[in-house]
Coordinates of C-alpha atoms and ligand atoms in Angstrom, one line a residue:
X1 CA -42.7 4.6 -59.1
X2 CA -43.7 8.9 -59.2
X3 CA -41.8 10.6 -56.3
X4 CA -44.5 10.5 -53.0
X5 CA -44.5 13.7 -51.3
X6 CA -46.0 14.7 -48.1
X7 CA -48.1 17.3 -46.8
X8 CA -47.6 19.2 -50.1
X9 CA -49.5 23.0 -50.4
X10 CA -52.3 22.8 -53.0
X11 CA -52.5 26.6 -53.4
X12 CA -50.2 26.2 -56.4
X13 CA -52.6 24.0 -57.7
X14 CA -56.2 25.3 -57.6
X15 CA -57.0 28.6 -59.5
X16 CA -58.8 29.6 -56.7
X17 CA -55.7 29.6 -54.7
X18 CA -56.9 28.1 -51.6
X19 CA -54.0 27.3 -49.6
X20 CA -55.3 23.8 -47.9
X21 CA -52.7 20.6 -48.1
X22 CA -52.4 17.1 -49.4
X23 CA -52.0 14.2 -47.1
X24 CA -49.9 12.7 -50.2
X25 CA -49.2 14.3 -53.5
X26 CA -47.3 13.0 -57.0
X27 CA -47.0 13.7 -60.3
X28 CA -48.1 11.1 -62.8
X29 CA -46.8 11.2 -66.7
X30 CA -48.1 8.5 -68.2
X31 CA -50.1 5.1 -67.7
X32 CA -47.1 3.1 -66.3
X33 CA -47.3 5.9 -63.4
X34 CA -50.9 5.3 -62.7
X35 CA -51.0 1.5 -63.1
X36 CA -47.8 1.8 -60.2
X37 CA -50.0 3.8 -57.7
X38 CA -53.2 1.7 -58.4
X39 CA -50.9 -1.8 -57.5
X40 CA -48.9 -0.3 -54.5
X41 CA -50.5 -2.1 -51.3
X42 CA -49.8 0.7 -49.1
X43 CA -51.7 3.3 -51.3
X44 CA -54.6 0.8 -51.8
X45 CA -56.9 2.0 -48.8
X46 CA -56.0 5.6 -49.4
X47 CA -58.8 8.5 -50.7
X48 CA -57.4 9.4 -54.1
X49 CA -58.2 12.8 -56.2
X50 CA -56.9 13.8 -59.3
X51 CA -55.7 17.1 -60.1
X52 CA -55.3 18.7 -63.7
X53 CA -55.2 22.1 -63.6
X54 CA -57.5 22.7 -60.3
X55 CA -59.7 25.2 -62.4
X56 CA -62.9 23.8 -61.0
X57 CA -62.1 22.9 -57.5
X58 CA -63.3 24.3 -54.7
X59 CA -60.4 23.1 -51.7
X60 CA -62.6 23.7 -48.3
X61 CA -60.3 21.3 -46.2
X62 CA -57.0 19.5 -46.4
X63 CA -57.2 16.3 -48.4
X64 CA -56.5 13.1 -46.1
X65 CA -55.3 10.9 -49.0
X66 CA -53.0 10.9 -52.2
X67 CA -53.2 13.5 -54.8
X68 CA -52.9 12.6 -58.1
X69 CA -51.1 15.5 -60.5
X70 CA -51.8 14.9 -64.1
X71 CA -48.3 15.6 -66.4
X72 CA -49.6 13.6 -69.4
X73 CA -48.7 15.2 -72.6
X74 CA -48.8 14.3 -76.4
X75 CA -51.5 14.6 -79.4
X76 CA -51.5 12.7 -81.8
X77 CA -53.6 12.8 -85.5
X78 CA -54.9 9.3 -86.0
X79 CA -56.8 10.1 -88.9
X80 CA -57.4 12.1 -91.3
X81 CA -59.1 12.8 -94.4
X82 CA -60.7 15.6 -96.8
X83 CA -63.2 16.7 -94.7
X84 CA -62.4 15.1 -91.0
X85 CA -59.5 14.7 -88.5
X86 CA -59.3 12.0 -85.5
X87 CA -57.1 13.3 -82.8
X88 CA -55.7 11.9 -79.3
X89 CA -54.9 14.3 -77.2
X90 CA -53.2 13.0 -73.8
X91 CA -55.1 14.1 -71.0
X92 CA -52.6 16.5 -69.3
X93 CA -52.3 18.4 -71.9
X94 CA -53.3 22.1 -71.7
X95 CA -57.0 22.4 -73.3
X96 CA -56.2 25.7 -75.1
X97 CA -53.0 24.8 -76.3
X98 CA -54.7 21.4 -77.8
X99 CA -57.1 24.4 -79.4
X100 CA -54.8 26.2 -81.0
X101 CA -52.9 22.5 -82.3
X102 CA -56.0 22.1 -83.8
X103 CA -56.7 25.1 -85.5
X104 CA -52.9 25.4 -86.7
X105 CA -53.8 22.3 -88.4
X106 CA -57.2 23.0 -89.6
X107 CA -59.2 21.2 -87.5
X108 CA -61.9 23.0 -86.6
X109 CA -64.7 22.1 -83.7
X110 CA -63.7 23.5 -80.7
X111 CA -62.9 27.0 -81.4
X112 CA -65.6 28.5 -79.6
X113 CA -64.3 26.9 -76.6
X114 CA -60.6 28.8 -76.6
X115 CA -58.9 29.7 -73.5
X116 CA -61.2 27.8 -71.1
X117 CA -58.3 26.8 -68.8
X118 CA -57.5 23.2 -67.4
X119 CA -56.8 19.9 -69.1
X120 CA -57.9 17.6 -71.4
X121 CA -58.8 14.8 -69.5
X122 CA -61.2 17.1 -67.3
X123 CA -62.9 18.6 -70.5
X124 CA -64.8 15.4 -70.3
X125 CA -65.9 15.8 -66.5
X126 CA -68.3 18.3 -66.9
X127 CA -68.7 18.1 -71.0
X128 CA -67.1 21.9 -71.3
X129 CA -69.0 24.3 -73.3
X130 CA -69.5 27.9 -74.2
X131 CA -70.8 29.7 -76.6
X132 CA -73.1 27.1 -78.0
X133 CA -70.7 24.4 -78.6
X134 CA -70.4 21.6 -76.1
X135 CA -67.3 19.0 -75.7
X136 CA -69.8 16.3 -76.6
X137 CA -69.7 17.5 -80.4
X138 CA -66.7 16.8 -81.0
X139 CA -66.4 13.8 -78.9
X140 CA -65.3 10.1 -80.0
X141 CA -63.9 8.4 -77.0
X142 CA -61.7 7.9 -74.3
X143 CA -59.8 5.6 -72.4
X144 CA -59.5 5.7 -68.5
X145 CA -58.5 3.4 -66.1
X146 CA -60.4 1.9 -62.7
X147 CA -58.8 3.8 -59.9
X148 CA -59.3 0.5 -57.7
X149 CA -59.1 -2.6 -60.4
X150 CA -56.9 -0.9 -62.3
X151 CA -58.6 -2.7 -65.0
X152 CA -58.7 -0.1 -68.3
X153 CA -61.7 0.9 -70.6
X154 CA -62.8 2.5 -73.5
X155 CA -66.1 4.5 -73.6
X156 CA -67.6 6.2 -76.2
X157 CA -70.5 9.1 -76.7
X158 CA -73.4 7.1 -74.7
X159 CA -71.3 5.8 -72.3
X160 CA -70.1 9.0 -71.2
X161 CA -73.9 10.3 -70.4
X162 CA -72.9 13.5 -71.2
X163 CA -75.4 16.7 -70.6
X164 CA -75.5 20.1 -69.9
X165 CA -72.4 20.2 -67.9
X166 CA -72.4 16.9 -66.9
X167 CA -71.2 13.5 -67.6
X168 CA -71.1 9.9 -66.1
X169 CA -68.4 11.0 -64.4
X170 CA -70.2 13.3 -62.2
X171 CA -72.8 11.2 -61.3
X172 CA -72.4 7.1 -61.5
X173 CA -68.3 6.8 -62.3
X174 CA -68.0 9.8 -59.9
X175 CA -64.3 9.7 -58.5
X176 CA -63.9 6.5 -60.1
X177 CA -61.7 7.0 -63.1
X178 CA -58.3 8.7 -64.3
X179 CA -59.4 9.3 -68.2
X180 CA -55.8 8.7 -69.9
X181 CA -56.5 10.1 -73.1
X182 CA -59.6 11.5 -75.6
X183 CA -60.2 11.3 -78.7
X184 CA -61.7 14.2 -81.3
X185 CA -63.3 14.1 -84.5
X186 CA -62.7 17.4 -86.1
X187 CA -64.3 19.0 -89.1
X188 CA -61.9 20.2 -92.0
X189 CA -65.2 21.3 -93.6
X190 CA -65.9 25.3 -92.2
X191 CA -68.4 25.3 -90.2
X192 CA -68.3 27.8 -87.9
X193 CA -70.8 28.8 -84.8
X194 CA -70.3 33.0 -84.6
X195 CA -74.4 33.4 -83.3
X196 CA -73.8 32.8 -79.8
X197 CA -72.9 36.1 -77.7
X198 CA -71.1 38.7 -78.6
X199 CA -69.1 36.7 -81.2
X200 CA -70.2 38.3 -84.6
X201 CA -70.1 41.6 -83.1
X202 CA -66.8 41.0 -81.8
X203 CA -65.5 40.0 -85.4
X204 CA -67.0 43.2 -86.9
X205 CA -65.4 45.2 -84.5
X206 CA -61.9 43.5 -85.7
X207 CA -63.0 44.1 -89.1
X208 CA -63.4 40.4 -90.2
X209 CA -65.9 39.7 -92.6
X210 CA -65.2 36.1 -93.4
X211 CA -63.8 34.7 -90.8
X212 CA -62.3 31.2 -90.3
X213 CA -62.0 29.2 -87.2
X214 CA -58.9 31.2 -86.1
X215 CA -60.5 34.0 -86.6
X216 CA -63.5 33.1 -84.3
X217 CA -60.7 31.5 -81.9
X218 CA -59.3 35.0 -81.5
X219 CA -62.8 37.1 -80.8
X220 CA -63.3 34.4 -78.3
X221 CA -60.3 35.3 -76.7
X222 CA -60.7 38.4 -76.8
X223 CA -63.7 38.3 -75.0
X224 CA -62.8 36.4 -72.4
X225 CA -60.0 38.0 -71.7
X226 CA -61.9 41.1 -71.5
X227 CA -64.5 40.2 -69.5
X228 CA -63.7 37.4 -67.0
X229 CA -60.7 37.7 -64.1
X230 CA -57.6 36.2 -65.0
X231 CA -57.0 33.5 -62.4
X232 CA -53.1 34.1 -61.9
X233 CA -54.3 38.0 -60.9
X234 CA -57.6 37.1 -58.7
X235 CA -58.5 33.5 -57.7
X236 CA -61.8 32.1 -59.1
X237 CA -62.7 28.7 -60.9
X238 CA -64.9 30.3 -63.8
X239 CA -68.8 30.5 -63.3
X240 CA -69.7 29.0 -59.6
X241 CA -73.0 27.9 -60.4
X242 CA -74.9 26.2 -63.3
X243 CA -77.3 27.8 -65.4
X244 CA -80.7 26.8 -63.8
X245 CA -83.2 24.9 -66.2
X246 CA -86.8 25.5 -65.1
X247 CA -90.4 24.6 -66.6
X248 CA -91.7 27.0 -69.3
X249 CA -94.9 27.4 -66.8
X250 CA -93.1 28.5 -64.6
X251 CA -90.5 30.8 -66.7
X252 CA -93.9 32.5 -67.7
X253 CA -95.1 33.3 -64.0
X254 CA -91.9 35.0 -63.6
X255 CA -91.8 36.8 -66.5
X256 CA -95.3 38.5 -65.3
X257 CA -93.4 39.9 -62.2
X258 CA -90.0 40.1 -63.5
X259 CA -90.2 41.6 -67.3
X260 CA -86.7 41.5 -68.3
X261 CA -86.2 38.0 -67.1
X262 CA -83.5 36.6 -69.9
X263 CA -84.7 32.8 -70.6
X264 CA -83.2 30.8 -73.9
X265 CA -86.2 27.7 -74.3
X266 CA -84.6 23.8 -74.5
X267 CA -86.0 21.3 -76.5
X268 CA -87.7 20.0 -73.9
X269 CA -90.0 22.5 -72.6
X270 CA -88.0 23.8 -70.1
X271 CA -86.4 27.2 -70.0
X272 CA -82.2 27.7 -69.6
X273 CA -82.4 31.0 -67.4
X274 CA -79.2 32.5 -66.8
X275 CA -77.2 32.1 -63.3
X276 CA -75.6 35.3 -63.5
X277 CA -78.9 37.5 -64.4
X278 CA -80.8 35.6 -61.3
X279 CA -78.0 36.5 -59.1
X280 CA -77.1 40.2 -59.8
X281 CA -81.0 41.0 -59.5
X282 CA -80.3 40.1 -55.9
X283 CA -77.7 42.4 -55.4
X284 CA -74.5 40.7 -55.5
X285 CA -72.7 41.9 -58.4
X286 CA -69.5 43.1 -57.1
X287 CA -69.9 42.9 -53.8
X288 CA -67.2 41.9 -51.3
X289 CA -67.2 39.7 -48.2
X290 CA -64.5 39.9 -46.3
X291 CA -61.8 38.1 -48.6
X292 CA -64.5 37.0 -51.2
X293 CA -66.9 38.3 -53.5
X294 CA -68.9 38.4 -56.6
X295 CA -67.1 39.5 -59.6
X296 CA -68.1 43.0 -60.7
X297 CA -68.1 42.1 -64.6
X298 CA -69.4 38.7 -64.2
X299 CA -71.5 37.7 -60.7
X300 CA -71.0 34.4 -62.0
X301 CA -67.8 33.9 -60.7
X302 CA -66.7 34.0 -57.3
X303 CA -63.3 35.8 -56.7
X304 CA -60.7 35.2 -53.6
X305 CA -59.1 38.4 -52.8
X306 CA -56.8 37.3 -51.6
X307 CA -56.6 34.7 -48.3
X308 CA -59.6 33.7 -48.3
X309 CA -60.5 29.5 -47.1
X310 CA -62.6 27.0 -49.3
X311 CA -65.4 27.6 -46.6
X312 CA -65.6 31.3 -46.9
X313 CA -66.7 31.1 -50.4
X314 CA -68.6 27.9 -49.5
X315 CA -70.5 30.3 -47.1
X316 CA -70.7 33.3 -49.9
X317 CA -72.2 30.6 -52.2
X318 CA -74.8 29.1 -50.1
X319 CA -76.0 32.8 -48.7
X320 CA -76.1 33.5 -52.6
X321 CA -78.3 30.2 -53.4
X322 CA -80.6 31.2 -50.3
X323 CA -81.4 34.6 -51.9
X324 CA -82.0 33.5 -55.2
X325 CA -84.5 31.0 -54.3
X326 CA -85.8 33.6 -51.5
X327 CA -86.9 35.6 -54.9
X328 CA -87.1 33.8 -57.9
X329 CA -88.2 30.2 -55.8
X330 CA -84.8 28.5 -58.4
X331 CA -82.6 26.6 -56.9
X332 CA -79.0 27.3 -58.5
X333 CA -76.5 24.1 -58.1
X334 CA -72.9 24.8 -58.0
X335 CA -70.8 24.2 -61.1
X336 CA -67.6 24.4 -59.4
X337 CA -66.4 20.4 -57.4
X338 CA -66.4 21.0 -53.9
X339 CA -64.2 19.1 -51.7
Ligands
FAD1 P1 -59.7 20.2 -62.3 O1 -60.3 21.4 -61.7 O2 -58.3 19.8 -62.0 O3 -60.6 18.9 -62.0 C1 -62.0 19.0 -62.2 C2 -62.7 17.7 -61.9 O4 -62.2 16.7 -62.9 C3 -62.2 17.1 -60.6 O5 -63.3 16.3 -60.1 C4 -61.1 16.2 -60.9 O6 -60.9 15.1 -60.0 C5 -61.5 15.6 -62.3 N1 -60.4 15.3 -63.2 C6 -59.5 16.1 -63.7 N2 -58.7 15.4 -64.5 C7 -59.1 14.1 -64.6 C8 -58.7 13.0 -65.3 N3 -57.6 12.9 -66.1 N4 -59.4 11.8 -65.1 C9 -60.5 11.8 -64.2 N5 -60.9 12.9 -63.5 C10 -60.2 14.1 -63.7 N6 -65.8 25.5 -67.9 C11 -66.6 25.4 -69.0 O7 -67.2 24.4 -69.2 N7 -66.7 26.4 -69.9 C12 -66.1 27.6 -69.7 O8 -66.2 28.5 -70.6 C13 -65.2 27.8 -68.6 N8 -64.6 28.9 -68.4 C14 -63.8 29.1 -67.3 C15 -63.1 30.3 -67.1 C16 -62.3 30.4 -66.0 C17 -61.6 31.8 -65.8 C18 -62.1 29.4 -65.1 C19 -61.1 29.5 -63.9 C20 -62.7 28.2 -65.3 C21 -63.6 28.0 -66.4 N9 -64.3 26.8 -66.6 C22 -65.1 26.7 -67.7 C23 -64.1 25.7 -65.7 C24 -62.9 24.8 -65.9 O9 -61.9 25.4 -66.7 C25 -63.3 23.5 -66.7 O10 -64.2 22.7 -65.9 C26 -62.0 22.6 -66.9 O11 -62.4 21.5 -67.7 C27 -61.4 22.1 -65.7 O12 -60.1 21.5 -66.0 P2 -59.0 21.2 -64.9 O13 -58.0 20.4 -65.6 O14 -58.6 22.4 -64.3 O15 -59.8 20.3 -63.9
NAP2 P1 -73.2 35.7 -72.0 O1 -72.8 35.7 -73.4 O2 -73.2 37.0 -71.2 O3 -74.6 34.9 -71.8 C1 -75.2 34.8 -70.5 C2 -75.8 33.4 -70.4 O4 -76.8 33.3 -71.3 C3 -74.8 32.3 -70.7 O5 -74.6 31.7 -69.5 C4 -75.4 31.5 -71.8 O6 -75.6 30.1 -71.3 C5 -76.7 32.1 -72.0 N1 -76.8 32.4 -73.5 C6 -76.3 33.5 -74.1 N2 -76.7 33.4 -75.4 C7 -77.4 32.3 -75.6 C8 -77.9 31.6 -76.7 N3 -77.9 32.2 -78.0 N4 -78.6 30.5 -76.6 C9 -78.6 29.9 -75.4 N5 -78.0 30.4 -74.2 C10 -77.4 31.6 -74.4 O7 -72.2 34.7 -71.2 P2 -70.8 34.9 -70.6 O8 -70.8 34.8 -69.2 O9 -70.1 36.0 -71.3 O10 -70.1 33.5 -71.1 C11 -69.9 33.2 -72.5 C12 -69.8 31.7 -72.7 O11 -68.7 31.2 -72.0 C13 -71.1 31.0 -72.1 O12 -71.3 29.9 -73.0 C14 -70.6 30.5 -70.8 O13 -71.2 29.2 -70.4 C15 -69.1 30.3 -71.0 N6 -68.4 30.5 -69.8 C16 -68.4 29.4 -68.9 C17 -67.7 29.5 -67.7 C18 -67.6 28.4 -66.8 O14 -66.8 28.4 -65.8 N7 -68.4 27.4 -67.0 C19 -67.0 30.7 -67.4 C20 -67.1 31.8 -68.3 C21 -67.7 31.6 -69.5 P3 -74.5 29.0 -71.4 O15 -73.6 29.2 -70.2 O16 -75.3 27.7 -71.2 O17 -73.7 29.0 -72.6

């Protein structure tokens, strides 16, 4: 049975370092682990949560049940042929170092989604994506066990539901599941995504002119490393909010009053309107409240300065959604898990 500690500090543990404390917390390394904490009677009744690198958390009170810590490691190529690879990745494993596997390998898919921090089992969560790919296009399957039956599944593509930063496990399996392990399928063909962004320019400016997918690995890097706050230096779990989705009639009233409104159309006549535009229009870029704030290179993201509690930057948010619908009339709808 994993080691049961109590009343353990989850500042550690959340990138947003909110300093709020577990009821119960262990460290699980494989499926033996779980299936031990699902069967033990006293642990039955408790609220569980599961915890892989806390990089889209949002702590606003202590937890009054068992944290869960995911230590699963290992990757594993199942598959492989001339022009595809099917890998298992565990899903503690680092996401970026299970990128860079990859493309040491020659596996290429999810290069445009380097450094995004956390695990691999929570890639899944909210089908992680960024510039233009999504999780989902490289997705085979996973396996996850019930967090109450114990009883252990295998879902694949549909099941998972997944959408723009969404998945089954947001909405109907919400809380449900520990995912054990997924499974890629990777392309050994080249076929690389460079449109999105700053991307291209960025490989110009490092004098690439045929780049491969480590290549486009490294100007994604570079990019994020240039332009979003580094977690370890000043707390934040990536964008707060989702990019809003609104009708194309109504995009088009906008754009009568508001000119330079960015808009990028879906398929399915709705307009994907960027969070970050919406919100530095209303004056937040940058701006600091009392221990919290709005990035100054990115208003997407919501910073701790410091001490700041969960409900601070709860507040911060909810004053930011209030002004953005005040002008615009969009609702924006946090990204970011609240608990
Ligand atoms: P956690 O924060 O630990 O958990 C997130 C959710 O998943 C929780 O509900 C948790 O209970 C659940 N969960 C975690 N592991 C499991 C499991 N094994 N089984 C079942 N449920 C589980 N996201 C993007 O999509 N694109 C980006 O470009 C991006 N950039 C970011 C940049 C920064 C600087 C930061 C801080 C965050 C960024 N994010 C981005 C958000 C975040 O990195 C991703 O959502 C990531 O997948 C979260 O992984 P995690 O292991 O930290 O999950
Ligand atoms: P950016 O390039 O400045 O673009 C701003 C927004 O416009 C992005 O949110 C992006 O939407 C959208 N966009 C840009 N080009 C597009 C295109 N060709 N087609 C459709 N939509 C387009 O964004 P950024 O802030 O530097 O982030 C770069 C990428 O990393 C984005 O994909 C972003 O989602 C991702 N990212 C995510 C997080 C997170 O925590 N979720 C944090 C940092 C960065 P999308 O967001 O839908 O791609």
């Amino acid at each position: 049975m994993p080691q049961l500690r109590e009343n353990v500090s989850l500042k550690p543990y959340n990138t947003f370092g909110i300093d709020v404390h577990a009821r119960y917390f262990t460290e699980v390394s494989g499926e033996q682990d779980v299936m031990e904490i699902i069967r033990k009677p006293e642990l039955k009744e408790l609220p569980k949560l599961i915890l892989g690198g806390g990089s889209n958390m949002l702590f606003t009170k202590d937890f009054d049940g068992l944290v869960i810590k995911n230590n699963m490691h290992g990757v594993e190529v199942v598959e492989e042929t001339d022009d595809y690879a099917i890998v298992k990745a565990e899903s503690g494993e680092t996401w970026h170092n299970f990128v860079l596997y990859c493309i040491g390998k020659g596996f290429g898919g999810i290069e445009n989604l380097s450094l995004i921090p956390g695990t691999v089992g929570a890639a899944p969560i909210q089908n992680i994506g960024a510039y233009g790919v999504e999780l989902q296009h490289v997705f085979e399957k996973l396996e996850a066990i019930h967090m109450d039956t114990g009883e252990k599944m295998v879902l694949s593509q549909d099941e998972c539901d997944f959408g723009y930063r969404e998945s089954v496990f947001k909405k109907d399996y919400k809380g449900q599941y520990f995912i054990l392990n997924v499974t890629f399928r990777l392309s050994k063909i080249p076929l690389l995504n460079t449109s999105y962004g700053a991307i291209q320019k960025t490989l110009e400016e490092m004098q690439i002119t045929e780049p491969d997918i480590a290549a486009v690995s490294r100007a994604v890097c570079h990019i994020r490393s240039t332009k979003l706050p580094d977690p370890a230096k000043l707390g934040n779990a990536g964008s707060f909010f989702k990019n809003p989705e609104i009708r194309d009639i109504q995009y088009n009233k906008l754009k009568e009053n508001f000119p330079d409104i960015p808009g990028y159309p879906t398929d399915h006549h709705t307009v994907k309107v960027p969070a970050g535009w919406l919100i530095e229009q209303c004056g937040w870029r940058g701006k600091r409240v009392g221990n919290t704030g709005s990035h100054k290179d990115q208003s997407l993201v919501l910073v701790n300065y410091g001490d700041a509690k969960g409900e601070e930057i709860k507040n911060l948010a909810y004053e930011i959604q209030r002004s953005v619908k005040e002008k615009f009339g969009i609702d924006i709808l946090p990204e970011v898990n609240i608990f």
